[in-house]
C-alpha positions in Angstrom: 9.8 94.1 50.5 6.3 94.4 49.1 6.9 97.8 47.4 10.2 96.6 45.9 8.5 93.6 44.4 5.7 95.9 43.1 8.1 98.3 41.4 10.0 95.4 39.8 6.7 93.7 38.7 5.5 97.1 37.3 8.8 97.8 35.4 9.1 94.3 34.0 5.5 94.8 32.5 7.1 97.1 30.0 9.7 94.7 28.8 7.0 92.0 28.5 5.0 94.3 26.3 7.9 95.3 24.2 9.2 91.7 23.7 5.6 90.6 23.0 5.3 93.2 20.2 8.8 92.2 18.8 7.7 88.5 18.8 4.4 89.3 17.2 6.2 91.2 14.5 9.0 88.7 14.1 7.6 85.2 15.2 11.1 83.7 15.3 12.9 81.8 18.0 14.9 84.7 19.5 12.1 87.2 20.0 9.8 84.4 21.2 12.3 83.4 23.7 12.8 86.9 25.1 9.0 87.3 25.2 8.2 83.8 26.9 11.1 83.9 29.3 10.4 87.6 30.3 6.8 86.8 30.9 8.0 83.7 32.9 9.9 86.0 35.2 6.9 88.3 35.3 4.6 85.5 36.5 7.2 84.2 39.2 7.5 87.9 40.4 3.7 88.1 40.6 3.4 84.8 42.5 5.9 86.1 45.1 4.2 89.4 45.2 0.9 87.8 45.9 2.4 86.1 49.0 3.7 89.3 50.1 0.9 91.6 49.3 -1.6 92.7 52.1 -4.4 93.3 49.6 -4.2 89.7 48.2 -3.7 88.1 51.8 -6.6 90.1 53.1 -8.9 89.1 50.2 -8.0 85.4 50.5 -9.2 85.5 54.1 -12.6 86.7 53.0 -12.7 85.0 49.7 -16.3 84.5 49.4 -17.2 88.1 50.2 -14.4 89.4 47.9 -15.8 87.3 44.9 -19.3 88.6 45.5 -18.4 92.3 46.0 -16.1 92.6 42.9 -13.8 95.4 42.5 -9.9 95.7 42.9 -9.5 92.9 45.3 -11.6 90.4 43.2 -9.6 91.6 40.1 -6.2 90.7 41.7 -7.5 87.5 43.4 -9.4 86.0 40.5 -8.6 87.7 37.2 -5.2 89.1 37.0 -3.1 86.0 37.7 -5.3 83.8 35.6 -4.9 85.8 32.5 -1.0 86.0 33.2 -0.8 82.1 33.6 -2.7 81.4 30.3 -0.7 84.1 28.5 2.4 82.3 29.8 1.2 79.0 28.4 0.5 80.7 25.0 3.7 82.4 24.9 5.6 79.2 25.5 3.5 77.3 22.8 4.4 80.1 20.5 8.1 79.7 21.2 7.8 76.0 20.7 6.2 76.7 17.3 8.7 79.4 16.3 11.6 77.0 17.1 10.0 74.4 14.8 9.2 76.8 12.0 5.5 76.3 12.6 3.1 78.5 11.1 1.0 79.1 14.4 3.7 81.0 16.2 2.3 84.5 15.3 -1.2 83.5 16.3 0.0 82.2 19.7 2.2 85.3 20.3 -0.9 87.5 19.4 -3.1 85.7 21.8 -0.5 85.9 24.7 0.1 89.5 24.0 -3.7 90.3 24.0 -4.1 88.3 27.2 -1.3 90.2 28.8 -2.8 93.5 27.7 -6.2 92.5 29.2 -4.6 91.4 32.4 -2.7 94.6 33.1 -4.4 96.7 35.8 -4.7 99.8 33.8 -6.6 101.6 36.7 -3.3 101.5 38.7 -0.3 103.9 38.0 1.5 103.1 34.8 4.9 103.6 36.3 5.8 103.1 40.0 9.1 104.4 41.3 
C-alpha cells in the first residue's frame, strides 16, 4: 500500500505544478479551483502516506535524534509537510480572492506555487512507476 500511495503522491505532484502554473498565469476562479483542490488532494494523500510510511514512522519514534541529525528523515518529518500545508492555505486564499475578483489572487497563487516547488523532494526520483 505504501508504494501505491507513493506513486500516486508523486504523479499528482505534476498536476499540482501544472494547475499552479495555470492559476498563476490566469488568476481566475476555474484555474484557481483546479490548483487549490488538486493541492488539497495531494496533502490528503501525503497525510495518509505519512501514516503508512516506514521512514516517517521510524523517524517519529526517534524524533529528537532525527531533528538533530538532519537529512532525509528530518526533511520528511519537519519540512516537507509544513511547506505543503502553508501552500494549501495560500492556494485556498488565492482561490477566495479569485472568486471575489480580488487583486491579491496572483500573488497568493505565486506564493503557494513557490512553496510547493520548495517543498518537493527534488533529491528523490522525479517519476516513480
